[in-house]
mmCIF file of C-alpha atoms in Angstrom:
data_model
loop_
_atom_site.group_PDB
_atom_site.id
_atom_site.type_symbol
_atom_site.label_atom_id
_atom_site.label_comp_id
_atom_site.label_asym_id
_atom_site.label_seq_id
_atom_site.Cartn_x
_atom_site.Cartn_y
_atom_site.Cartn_z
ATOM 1 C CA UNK A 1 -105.187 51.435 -1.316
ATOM 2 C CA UNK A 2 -103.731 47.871 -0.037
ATOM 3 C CA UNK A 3 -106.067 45.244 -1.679
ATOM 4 C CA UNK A 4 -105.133 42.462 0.826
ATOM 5 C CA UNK A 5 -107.461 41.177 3.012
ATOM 6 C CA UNK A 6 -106.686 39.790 6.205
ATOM 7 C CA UNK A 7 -107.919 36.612 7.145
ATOM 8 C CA UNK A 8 -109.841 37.027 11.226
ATOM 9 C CA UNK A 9 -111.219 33.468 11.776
ATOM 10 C CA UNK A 10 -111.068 30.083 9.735
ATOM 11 C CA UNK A 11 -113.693 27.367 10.335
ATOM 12 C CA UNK A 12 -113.510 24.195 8.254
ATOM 13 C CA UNK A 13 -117.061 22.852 7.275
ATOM 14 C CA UNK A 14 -116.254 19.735 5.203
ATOM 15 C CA UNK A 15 -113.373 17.625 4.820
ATOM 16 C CA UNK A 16 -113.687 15.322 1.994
ATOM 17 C CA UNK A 17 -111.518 12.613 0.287
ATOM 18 C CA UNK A 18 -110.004 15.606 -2.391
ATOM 19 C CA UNK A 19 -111.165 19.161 -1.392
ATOM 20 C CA UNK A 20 -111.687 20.883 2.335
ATOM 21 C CA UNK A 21 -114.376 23.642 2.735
ATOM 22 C CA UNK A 22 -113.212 26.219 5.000
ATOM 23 C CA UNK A 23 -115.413 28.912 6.138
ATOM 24 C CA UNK A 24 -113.335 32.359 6.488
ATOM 25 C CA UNK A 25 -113.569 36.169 7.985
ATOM 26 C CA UNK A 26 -111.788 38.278 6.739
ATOM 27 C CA UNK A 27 -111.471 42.230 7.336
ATOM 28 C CA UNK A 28 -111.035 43.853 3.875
ATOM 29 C CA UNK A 29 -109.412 46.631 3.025
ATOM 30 C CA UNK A 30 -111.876 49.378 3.769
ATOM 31 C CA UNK A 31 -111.964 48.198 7.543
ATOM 32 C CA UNK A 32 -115.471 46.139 6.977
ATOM 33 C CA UNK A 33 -115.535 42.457 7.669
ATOM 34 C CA UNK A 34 -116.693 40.167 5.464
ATOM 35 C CA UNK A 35 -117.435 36.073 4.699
ATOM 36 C CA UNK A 36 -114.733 33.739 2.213
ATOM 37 C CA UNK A 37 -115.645 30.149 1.589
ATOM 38 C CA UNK A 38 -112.446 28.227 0.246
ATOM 39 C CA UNK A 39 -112.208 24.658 -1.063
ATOM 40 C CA UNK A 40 -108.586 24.069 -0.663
ATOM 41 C CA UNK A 41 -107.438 21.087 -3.039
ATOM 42 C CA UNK A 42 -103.989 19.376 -2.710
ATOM 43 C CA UNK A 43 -102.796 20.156 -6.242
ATOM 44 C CA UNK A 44 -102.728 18.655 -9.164
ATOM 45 C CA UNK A 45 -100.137 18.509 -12.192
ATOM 46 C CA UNK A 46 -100.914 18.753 -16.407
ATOM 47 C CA UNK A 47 -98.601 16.943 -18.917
ATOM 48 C CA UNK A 48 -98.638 17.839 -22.770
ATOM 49 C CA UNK A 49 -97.286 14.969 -24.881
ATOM 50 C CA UNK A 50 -96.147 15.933 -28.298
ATOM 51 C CA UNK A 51 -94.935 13.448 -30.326
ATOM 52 C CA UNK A 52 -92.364 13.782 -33.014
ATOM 53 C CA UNK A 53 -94.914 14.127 -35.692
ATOM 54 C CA UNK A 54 -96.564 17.089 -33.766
ATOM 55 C CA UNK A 55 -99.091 14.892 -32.599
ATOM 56 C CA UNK A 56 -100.266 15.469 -28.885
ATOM 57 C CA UNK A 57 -101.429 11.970 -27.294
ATOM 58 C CA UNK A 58 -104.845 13.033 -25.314
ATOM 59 C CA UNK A 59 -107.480 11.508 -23.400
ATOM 60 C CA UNK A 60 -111.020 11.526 -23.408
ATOM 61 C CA UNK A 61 -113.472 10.868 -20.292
ATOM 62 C CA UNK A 62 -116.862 11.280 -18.674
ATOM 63 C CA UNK A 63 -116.702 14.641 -16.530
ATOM 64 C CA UNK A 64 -119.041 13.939 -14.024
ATOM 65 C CA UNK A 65 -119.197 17.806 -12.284
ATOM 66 C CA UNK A 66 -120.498 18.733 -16.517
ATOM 67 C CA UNK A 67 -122.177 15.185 -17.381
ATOM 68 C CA UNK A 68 -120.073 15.220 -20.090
ATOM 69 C CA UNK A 69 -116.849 13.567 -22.404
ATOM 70 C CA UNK A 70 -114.190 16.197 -22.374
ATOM 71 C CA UNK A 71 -111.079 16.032 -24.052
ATOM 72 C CA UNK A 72 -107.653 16.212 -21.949
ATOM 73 C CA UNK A 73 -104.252 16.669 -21.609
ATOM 74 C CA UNK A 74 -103.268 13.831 -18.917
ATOM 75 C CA UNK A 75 -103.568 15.344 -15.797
ATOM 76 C CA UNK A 76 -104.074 13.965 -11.861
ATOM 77 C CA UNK A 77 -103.799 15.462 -8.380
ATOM 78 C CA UNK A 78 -100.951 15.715 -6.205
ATOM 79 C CA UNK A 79 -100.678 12.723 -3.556
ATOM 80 C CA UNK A 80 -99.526 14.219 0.169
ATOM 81 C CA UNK A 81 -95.937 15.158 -0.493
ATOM 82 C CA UNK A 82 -95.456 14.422 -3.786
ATOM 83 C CA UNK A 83 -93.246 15.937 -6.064
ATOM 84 C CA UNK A 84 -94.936 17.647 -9.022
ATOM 85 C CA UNK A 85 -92.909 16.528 -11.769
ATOM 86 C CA UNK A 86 -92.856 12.867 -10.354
ATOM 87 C CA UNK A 87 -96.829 13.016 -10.610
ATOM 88 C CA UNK A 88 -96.571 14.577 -13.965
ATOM 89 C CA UNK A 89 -94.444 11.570 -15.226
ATOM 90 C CA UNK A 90 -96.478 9.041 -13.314
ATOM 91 C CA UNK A 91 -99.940 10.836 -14.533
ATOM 92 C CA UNK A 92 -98.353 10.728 -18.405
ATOM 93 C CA UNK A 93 -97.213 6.851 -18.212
ATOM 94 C CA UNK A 94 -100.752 5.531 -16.175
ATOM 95 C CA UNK A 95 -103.137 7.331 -19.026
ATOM 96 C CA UNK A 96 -101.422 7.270 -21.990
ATOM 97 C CA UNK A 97 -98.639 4.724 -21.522
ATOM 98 C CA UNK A 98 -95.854 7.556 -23.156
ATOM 99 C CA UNK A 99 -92.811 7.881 -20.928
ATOM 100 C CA UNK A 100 -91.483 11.459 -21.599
ATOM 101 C CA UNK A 101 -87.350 11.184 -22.719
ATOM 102 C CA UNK A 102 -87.621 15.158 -21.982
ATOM 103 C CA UNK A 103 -90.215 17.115 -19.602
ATOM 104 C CA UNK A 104 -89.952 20.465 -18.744
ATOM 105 C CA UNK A 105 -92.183 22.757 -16.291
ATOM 106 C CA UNK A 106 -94.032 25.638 -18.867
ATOM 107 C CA UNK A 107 -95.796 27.076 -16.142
ATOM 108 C CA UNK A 108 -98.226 27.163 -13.310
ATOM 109 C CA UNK A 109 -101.966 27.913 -12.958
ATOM 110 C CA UNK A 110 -104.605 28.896 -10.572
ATOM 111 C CA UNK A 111 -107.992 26.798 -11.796
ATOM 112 C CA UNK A 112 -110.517 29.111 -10.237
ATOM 113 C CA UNK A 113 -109.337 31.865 -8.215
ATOM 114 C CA UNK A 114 -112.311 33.378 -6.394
ATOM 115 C CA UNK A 115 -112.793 30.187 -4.128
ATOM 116 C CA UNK A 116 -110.356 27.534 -5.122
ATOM 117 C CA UNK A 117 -106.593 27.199 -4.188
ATOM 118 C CA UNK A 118 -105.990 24.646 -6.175
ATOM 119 C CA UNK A 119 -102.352 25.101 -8.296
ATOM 120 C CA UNK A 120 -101.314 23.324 -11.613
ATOM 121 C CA UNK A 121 -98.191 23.042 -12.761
ATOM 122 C CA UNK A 122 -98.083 22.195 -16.244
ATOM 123 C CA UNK A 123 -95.733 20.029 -18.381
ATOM 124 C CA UNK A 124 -94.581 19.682 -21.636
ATOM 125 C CA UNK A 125 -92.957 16.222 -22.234
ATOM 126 C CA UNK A 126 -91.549 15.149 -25.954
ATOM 127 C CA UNK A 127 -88.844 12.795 -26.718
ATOM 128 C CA UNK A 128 -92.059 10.272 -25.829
ATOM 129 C CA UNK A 129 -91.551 6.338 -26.055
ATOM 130 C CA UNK A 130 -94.212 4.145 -25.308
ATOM 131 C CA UNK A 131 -95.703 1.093 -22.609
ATOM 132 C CA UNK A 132 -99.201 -0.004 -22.243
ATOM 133 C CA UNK A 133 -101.212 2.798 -19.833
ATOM 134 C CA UNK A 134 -102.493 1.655 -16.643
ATOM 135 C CA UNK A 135 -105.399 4.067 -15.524
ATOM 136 C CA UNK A 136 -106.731 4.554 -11.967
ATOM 137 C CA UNK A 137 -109.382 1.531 -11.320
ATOM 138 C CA UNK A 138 -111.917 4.059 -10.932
ATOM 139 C CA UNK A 139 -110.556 5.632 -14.362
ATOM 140 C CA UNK A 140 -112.076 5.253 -17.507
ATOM 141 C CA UNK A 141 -110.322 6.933 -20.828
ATOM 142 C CA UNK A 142 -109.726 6.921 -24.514
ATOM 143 C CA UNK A 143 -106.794 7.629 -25.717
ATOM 144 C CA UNK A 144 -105.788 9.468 -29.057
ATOM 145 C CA UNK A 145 -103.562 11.174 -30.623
ATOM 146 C CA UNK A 146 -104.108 14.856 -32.459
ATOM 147 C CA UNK A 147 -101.862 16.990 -34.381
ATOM 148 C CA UNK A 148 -101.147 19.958 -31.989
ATOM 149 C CA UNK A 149 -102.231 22.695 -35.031
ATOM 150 C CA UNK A 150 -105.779 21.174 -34.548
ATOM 151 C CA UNK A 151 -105.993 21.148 -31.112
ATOM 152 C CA UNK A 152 -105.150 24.470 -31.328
ATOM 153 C CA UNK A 153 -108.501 25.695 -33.967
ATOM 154 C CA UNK A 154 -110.581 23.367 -31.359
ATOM 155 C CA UNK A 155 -109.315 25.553 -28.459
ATOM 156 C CA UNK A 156 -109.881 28.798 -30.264
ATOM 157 C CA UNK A 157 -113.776 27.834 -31.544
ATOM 158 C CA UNK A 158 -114.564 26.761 -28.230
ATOM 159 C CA UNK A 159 -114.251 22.740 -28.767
ATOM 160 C CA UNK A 160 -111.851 22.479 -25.897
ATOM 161 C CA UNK A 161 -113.713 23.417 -22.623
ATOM 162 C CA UNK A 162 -111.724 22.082 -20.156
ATOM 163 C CA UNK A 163 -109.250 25.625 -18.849
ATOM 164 C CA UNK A 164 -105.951 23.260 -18.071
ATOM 165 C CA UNK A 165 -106.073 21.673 -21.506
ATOM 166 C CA UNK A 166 -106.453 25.182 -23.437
ATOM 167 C CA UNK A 167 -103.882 26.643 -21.993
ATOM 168 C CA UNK A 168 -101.711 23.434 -22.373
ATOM 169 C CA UNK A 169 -102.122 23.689 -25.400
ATOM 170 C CA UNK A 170 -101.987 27.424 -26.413
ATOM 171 C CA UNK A 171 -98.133 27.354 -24.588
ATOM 172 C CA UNK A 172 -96.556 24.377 -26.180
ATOM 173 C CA UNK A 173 -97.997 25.953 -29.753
ATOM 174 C CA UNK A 174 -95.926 28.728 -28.562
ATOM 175 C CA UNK A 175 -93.084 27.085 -26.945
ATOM 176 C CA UNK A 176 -92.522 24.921 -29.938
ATOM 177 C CA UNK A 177 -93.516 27.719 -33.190
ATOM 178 C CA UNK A 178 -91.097 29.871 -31.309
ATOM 179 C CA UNK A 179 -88.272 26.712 -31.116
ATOM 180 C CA UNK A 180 -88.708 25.736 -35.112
ATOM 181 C CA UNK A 181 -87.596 29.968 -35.414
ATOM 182 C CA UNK A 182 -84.220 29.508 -33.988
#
């Protein structure tokens, strides 16, 4: 059986200042029709900042979709056209004020599939000097570094919530145990 579905009609029902709602039909692929609702998002880009000690420099805000502080890798949304490793760089120097000597693209992912399009490609930046951060005015953080070993016991007993910032995490571990091997 082909599992694509083929999109009939596309209607867009909000258009806000970060996500679109777009009402679609699709036909499925049994022949039936049926109803998708999509928030498309512009994309967005992750940056994991390990320091030479192993430290990774993170930031802490008020999540107002969970009414909560979460703790984060830096991270922002795409602006119209912009290249996702000059976002990464600019998202990593306005939060944390580290400018990465060496950044390299560890992968991509999809935040929540069933409605969302919304990509992020993810970062791993070392080599890291430092400048004074300069958040978004409508940004507020704390910023603080963590050894990467214990950011990865928070991830695995469930301290770590936020899905970009686990598997940030979880891949540099990797990345870099794997690197100290060779």
């Amino acid at each position: 059986m082909e599992l694509f579905e083929k999109k009939l009609t596309s209607r867009q029902v909000f258009d806000g200042v970060v996500v679109k709602l777009f009402v679609d039909e699709v036909e499925l692929p049994n022949g039936n029709k049926s109803i998708r609702e999509i928030v498309r998002h512009p994309g967005a880009v992750c940056v994991i900042p390990v320091t030479d000690e192993g430290e990774v420099i993170m930031v802490r805000q008020f999540r107002y979709a969970f009414g909560e502080v979460l703790l984060e890798v830096p991270a922002g949304k795409l602006e119209p056209n912009e290249d996702p490793l000059s976002a990464a760089l600019r998202e990593l120097e306005e939060e944390s004020g580290a400018v990465a000597g060496k950044v390299e693209h560890i992968g991509e992912l999809y935040t929540t599939v069933a409605i969302f399009d919304e990509r992020i490609q993810v970062y791993l930046a070392t080599e890291l000097t430092y400048k004074s951060s300069h958040p978004d005015a409508d940004e507020f953080l704390e910023v603080e570094k963590i050894p990467l070993k214990t950011l990865v016991d928070m991830v695995m007993n469930g301290e770590i919530k936020d899905s970009k910032t686990q598997i940030a995490i979880l891949k540099a571990d990797k990345i870099l145990s794997q690197r100290k091997k060779q």
